[in-house]
Coordinates of C-alpha atoms in Angstrom, one line a residue:
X27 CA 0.0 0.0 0.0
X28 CA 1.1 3.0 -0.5
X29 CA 1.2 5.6 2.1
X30 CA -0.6 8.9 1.9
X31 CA 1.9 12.3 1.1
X32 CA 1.4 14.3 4.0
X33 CA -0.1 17.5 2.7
X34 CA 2.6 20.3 2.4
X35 CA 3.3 23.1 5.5
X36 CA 3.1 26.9 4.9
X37 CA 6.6 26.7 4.1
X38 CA 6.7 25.0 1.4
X39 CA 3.9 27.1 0.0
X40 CA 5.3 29.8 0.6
X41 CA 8.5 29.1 -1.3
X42 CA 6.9 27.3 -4.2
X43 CA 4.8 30.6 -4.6
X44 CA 7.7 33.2 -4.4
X45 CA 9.8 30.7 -6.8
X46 CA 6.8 30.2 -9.2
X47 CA 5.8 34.2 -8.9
X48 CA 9.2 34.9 -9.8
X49 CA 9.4 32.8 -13.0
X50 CA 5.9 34.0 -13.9
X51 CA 7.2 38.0 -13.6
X52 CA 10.1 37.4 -15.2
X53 CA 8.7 35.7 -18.3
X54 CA 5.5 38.7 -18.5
X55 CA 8.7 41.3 -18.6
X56 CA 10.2 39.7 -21.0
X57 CA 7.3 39.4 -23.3
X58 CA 6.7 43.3 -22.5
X59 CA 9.6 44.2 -23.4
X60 CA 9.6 42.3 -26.9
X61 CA 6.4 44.3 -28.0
X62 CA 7.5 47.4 -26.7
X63 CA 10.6 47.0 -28.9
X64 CA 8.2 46.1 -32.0
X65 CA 6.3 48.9 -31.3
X66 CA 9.2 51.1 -31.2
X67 CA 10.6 49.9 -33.8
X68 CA 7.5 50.1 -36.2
X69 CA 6.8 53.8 -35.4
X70 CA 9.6 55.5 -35.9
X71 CA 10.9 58.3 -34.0
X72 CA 9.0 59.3 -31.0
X73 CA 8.3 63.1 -31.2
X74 CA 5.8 64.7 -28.8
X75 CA 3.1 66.1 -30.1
X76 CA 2.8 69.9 -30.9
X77 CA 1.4 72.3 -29.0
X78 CA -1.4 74.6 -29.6
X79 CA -0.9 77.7 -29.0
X80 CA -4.4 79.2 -28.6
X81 CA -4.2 83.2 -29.1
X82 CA -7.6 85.1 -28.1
X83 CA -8.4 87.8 -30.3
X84 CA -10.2 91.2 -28.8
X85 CA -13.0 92.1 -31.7
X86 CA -14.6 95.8 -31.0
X87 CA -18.6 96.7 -31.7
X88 CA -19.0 99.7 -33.4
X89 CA -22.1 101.8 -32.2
X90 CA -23.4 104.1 -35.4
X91 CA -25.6 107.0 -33.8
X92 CA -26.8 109.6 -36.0
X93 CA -25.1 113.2 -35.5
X94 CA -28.7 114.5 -35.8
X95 CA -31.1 112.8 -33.7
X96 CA -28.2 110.5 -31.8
X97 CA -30.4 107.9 -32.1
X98 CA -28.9 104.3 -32.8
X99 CA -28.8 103.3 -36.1
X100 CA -26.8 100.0 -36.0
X101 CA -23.9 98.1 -34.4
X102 CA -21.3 96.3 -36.4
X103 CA -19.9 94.0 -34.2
X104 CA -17.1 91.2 -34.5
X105 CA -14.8 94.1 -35.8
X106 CA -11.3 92.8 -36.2
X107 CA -8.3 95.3 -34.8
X108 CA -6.4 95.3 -37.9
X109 CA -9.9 96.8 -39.8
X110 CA -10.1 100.1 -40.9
X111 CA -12.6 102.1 -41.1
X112 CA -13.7 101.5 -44.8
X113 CA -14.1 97.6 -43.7
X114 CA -16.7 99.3 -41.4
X115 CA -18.4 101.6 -44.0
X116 CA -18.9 97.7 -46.0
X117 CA -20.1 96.3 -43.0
X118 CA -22.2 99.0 -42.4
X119 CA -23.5 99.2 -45.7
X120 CA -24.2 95.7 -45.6
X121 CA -26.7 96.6 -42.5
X122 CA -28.3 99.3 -44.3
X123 CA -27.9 98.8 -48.6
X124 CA -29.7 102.2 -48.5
X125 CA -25.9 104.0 -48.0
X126 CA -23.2 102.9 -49.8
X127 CA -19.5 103.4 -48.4
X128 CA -18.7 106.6 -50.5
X129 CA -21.5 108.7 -49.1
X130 CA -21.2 107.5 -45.5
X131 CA -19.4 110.3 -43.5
X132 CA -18.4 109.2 -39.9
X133 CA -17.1 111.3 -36.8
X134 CA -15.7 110.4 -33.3
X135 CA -17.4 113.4 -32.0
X136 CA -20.5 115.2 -33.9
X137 CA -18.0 118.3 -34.2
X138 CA -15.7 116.7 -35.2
X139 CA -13.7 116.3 -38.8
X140 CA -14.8 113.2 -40.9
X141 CA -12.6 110.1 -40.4
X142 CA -10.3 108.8 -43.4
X143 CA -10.9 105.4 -44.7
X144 CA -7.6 104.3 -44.3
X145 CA -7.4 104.6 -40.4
X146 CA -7.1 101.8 -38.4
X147 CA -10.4 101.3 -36.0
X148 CA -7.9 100.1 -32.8
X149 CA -6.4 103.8 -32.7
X150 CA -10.3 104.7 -32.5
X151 CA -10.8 102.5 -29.0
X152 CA -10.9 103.6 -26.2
X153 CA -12.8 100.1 -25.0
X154 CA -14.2 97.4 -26.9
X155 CA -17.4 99.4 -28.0
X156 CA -16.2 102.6 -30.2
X157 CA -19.1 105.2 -30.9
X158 CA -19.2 107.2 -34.1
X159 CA -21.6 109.4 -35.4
X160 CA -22.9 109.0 -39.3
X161 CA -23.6 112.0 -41.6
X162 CA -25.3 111.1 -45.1
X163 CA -22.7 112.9 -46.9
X164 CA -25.1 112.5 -50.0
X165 CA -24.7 111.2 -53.9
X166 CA -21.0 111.0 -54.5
X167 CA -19.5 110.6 -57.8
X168 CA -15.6 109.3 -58.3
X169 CA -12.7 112.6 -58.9
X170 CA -11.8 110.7 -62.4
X171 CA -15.7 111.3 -63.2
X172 CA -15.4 114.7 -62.2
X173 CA -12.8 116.1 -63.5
X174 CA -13.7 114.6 -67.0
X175 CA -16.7 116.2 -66.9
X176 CA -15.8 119.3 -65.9
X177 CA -12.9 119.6 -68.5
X178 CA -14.8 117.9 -71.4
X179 CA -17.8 120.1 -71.6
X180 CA -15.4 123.7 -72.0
X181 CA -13.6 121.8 -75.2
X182 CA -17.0 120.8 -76.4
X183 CA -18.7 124.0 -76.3
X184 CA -16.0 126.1 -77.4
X185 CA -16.1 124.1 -80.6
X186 CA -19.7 125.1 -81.0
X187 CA -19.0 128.6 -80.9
X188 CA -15.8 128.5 -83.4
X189 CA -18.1 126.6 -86.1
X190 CA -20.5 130.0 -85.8
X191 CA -23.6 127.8 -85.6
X192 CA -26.6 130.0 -87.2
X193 CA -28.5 129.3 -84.0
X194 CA -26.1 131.6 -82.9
X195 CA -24.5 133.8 -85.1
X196 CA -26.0 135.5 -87.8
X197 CA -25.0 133.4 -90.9
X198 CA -25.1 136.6 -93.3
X199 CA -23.1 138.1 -90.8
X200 CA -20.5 135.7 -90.4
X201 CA -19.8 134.9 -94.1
X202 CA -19.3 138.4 -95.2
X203 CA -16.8 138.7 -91.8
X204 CA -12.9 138.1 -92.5
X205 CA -11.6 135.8 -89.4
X206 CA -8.7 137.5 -87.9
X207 CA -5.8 134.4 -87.7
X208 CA -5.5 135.3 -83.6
X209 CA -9.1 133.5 -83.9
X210 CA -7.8 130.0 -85.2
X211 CA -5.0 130.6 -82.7
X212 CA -6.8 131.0 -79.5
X213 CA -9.5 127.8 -80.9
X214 CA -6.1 125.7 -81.3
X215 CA -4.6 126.9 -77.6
X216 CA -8.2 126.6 -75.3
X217 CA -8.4 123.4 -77.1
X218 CA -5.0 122.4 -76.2
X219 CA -5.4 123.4 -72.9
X220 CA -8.6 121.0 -71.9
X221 CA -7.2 118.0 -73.9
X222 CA -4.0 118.4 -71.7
X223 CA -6.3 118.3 -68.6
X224 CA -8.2 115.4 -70.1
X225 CA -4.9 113.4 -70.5
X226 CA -3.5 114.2 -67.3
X227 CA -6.6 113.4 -66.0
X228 CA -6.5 109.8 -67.4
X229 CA -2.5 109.0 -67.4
X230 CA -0.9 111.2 -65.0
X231 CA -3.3 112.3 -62.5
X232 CA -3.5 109.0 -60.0
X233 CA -6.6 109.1 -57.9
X234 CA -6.9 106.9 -54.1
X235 CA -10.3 106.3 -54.8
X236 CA -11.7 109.0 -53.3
X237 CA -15.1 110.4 -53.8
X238 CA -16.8 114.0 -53.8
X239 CA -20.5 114.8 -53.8
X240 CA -22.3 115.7 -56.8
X241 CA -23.3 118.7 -55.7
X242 CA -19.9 119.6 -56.0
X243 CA -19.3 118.4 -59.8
X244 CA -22.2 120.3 -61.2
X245 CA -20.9 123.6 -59.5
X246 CA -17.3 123.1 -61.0
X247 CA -19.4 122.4 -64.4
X248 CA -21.4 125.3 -64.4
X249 CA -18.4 127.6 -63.2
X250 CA -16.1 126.2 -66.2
X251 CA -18.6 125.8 -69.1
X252 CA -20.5 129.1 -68.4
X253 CA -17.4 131.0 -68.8
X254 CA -16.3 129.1 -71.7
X255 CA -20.0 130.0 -73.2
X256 CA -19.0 133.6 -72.5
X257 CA -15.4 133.6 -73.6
X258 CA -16.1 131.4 -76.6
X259 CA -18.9 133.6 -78.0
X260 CA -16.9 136.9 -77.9
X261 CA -13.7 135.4 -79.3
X262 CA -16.3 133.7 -82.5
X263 CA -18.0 136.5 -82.6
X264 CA -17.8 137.9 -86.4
X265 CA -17.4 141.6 -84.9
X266 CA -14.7 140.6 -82.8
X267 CA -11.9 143.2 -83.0
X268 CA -8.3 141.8 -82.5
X269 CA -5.3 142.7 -80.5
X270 CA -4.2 146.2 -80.6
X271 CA -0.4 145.8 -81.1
X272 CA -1.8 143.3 -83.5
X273 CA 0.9 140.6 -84.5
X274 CA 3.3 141.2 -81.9
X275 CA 1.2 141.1 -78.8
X276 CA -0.4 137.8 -80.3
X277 CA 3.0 135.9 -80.9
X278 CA 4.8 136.8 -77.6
X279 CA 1.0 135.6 -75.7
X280 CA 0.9 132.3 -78.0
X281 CA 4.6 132.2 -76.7
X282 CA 4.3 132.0 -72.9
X283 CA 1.1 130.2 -73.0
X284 CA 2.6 127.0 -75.0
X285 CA 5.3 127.2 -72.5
X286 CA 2.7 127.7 -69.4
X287 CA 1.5 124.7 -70.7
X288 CA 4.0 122.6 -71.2
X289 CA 5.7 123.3 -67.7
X290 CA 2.3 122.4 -65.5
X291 CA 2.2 119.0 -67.8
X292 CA 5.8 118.2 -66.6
X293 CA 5.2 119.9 -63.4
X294 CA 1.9 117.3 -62.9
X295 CA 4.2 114.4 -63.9
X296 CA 7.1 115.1 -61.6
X297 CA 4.5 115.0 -58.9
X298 CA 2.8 112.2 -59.8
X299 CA 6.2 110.6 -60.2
X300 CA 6.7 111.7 -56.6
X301 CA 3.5 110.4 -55.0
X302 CA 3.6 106.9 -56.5
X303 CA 7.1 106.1 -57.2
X304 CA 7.5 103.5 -53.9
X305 CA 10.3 105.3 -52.2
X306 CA 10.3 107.8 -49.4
X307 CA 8.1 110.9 -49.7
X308 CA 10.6 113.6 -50.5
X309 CA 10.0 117.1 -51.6
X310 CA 10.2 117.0 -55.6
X311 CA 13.6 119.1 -56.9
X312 CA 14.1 120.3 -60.1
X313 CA 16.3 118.0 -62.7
X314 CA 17.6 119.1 -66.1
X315 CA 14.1 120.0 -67.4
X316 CA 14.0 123.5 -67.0
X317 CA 10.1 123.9 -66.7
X318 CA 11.0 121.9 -63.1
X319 CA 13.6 124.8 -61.7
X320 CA 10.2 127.0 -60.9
X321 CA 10.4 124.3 -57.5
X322 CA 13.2 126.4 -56.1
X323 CA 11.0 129.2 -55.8
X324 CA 7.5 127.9 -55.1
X325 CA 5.9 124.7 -53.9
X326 CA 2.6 125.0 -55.7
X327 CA 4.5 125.8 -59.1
X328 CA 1.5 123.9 -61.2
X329 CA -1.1 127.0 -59.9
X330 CA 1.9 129.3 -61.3
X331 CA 1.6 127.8 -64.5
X332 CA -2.0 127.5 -65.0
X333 CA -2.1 131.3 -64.2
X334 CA -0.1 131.6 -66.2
X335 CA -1.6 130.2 -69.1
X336 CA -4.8 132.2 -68.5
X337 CA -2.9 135.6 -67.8
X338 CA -1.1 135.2 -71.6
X339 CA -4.5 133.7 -73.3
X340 CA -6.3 137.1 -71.6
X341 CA -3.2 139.0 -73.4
X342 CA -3.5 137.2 -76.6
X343 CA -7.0 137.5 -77.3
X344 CA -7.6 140.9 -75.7
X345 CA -11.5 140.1 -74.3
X346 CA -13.4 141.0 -71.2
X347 CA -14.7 137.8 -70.2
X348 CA -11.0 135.8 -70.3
X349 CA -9.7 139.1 -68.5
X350 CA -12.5 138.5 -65.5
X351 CA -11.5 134.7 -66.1
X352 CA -8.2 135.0 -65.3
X353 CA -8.4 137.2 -62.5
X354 CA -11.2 135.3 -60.6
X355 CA -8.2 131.7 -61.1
X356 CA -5.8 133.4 -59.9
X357 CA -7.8 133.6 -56.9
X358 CA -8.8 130.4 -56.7
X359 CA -5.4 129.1 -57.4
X360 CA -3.8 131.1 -54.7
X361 CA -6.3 129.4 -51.9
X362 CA -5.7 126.3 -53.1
X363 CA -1.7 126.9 -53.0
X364 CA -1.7 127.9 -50.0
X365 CA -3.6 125.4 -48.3
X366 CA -0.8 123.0 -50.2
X367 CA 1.8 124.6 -48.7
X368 CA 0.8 124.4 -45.5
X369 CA 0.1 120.7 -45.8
X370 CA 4.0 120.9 -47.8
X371 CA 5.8 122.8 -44.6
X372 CA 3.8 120.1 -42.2
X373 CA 6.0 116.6 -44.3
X374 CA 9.1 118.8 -46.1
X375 CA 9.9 121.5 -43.8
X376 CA 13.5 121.9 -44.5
X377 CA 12.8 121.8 -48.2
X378 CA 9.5 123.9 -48.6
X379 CA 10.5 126.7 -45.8
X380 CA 11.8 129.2 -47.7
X381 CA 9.7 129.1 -50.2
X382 CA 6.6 130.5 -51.5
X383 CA 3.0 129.8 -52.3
X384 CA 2.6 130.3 -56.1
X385 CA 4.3 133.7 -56.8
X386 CA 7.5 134.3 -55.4
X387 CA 6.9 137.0 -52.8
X388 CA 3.6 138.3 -53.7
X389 CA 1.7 134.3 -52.4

């Protein structure tokens, strides 16, 4: 028989359990390892992963009131800080379809000067809701528009006047009439001077875009073709009388007007040129052209030559109505240069300081 195995003491458990643990640990690290190693080996290089960088953006809300009644008209909100204000005009227009961006005029204060388009709406905030107040600045109509119809009527109507139409003229009258040659002349020279203001207007003359309300065009319209009515009808007429030192006065006028003319054409290019040639704003200097040496006198030397122009084309043709013409441009043309000149002494001090307006001494 055999005898019964007495059944095993703690002991022995004990160290059958921490020998058989052992194994059993050893041989699960083992096999940890190995697919660990796989994996490694399968992926690649271990990079960690990026990080996101999470950058919170501050939009503004733009409170429209109107600068009459200060009641709210809408808020554009969601306004990024790198918007100007024309992306708020859009926006704005968007809201209300009724005002397009031209003809929306905004103010920080209802005082105040209207705000460009080009300035940035975070040098506006003071906190995240700006205020401005809208003015309907009314119909606007683009400066290339305006300036073409302004110069194209005078070239048009002056025409009329030179063909002595019989709605005008009496025809018996001006068949039997000789035409005196300072007639042709002064046709060919106003002629000359609008198509030059035409082509400027078109290839020289670079315009940002900006607009100016309607009003405005026909005013500069009726100023320029009611005088070229008036002008253009004594000039034609067949009782007009010419000159009184007769050839001489007319050559040495026809003279200084071509070259009036062709110094403000290069005078217009060298400032164009100066505007939009991509390199520092400077001052414009004079260069070999000598039509250009009239900037060491004056700033504004394109309202000296258009004066000029209408000062020798009141000499050649010896009228009344070019004489008040003149007189009432060179008024004009002085405001206007000096306004220039103070914008000119504000960005080219050290150039424009000693120098006049228009006229050397006199503006």
């Amino acid at each position: 028989m055999h005898r019964r195995q007495k059944p095993s003491t703690p002991e022995h458990k004990r160290d059958f359990a921490a020998h058989g643990g052992a194994l059993s640990m050893s041989h699960n690290d083992t096999r940890s390892f190995f697919n660990f190693s796989q994996l490694v080996l399968s992926a690649g290089n271990l990079k960690s992963p990026p990080v996101l960088k999470h950058s919170k953006i501050t939009y503004f809300e733009v409170e429209i009131l109107d600068v009459q009644s200060k009641k709210q008209i809408c808020i554009v909100d969601k306004v990024p800080p790198s918007s100007t204000l024309l992306d708020v005009k859009h926006k704005f227009h968007k809201a209300c379809p009724q005002w397009y961006p031209s003809r929306v005029g905004l103010q920080l204060e209802r005082n105040g000067p209207y705000l460009k388009d080009s300035i940035n709406i975070q040098s506006l905030a003071v906190s995240s809701i700006i205020t401005l107040y809208f003015t309907d600045l009314g119909q606007q109509v683009g400066w290339t528009t305006f300036f073409l119809a302004e110069y194209t009527g005078p070239l048009l109507i002056y025409l009329l006047f030179y063909i002595r139409l019989s709605t005008i003229y009496d025809q018996a009258e001006s068949t039997k009439n000789f035409r005196h040659p300072v007639v042709h002349l002064a046709c060919f020279c106003h002629c000359l001077h609008y198509i030059r203001h035409l082509l400027e207007t078109l290839f020289v003359h670079k315009f940002s875009g900006g607009h100016t309300p309607l009003k405005n065009m026909i005013k500069g319209c009726a100023f320029y073709w009611g005088f070229t009515s008036w002008i253009a009808y004594y000039i034609n007429h067949p009782r007009y009388t010419p000159p009184s030192f007769g050839h001489r006065q007319v050559s040495f006028a026809a003279l200084a007007f071509l070259m009036c003319e062709a110094g403000n054409h290069f005078i217009n290019v060298a400032l164009a040129h100066q505007n939009h040639s991509g390199l520092k704003a400077c001052f414009p200097s004079p260069t070999y052209n000598p039509f250009t040496w009239l900037f060491l006198l004056v700033s504004c030397p394109n309202y000296t030559y258009e004066v000029g122009s209408w000062i020798s084309f009141t000499v050649m043709t010896q009228t009344l109505p070019v004489g008040i013409f003149a007189f009432l441009m060179v008024i004009q043309m002085s405001l206007w240069a000096q306004k220039k000149h103070k914008l000119y002494l504000k960005r080219f001090y050290p150039e424009v300081r000693r120098k006049a307006a228009m006229i050397p001494i006199i503006f």
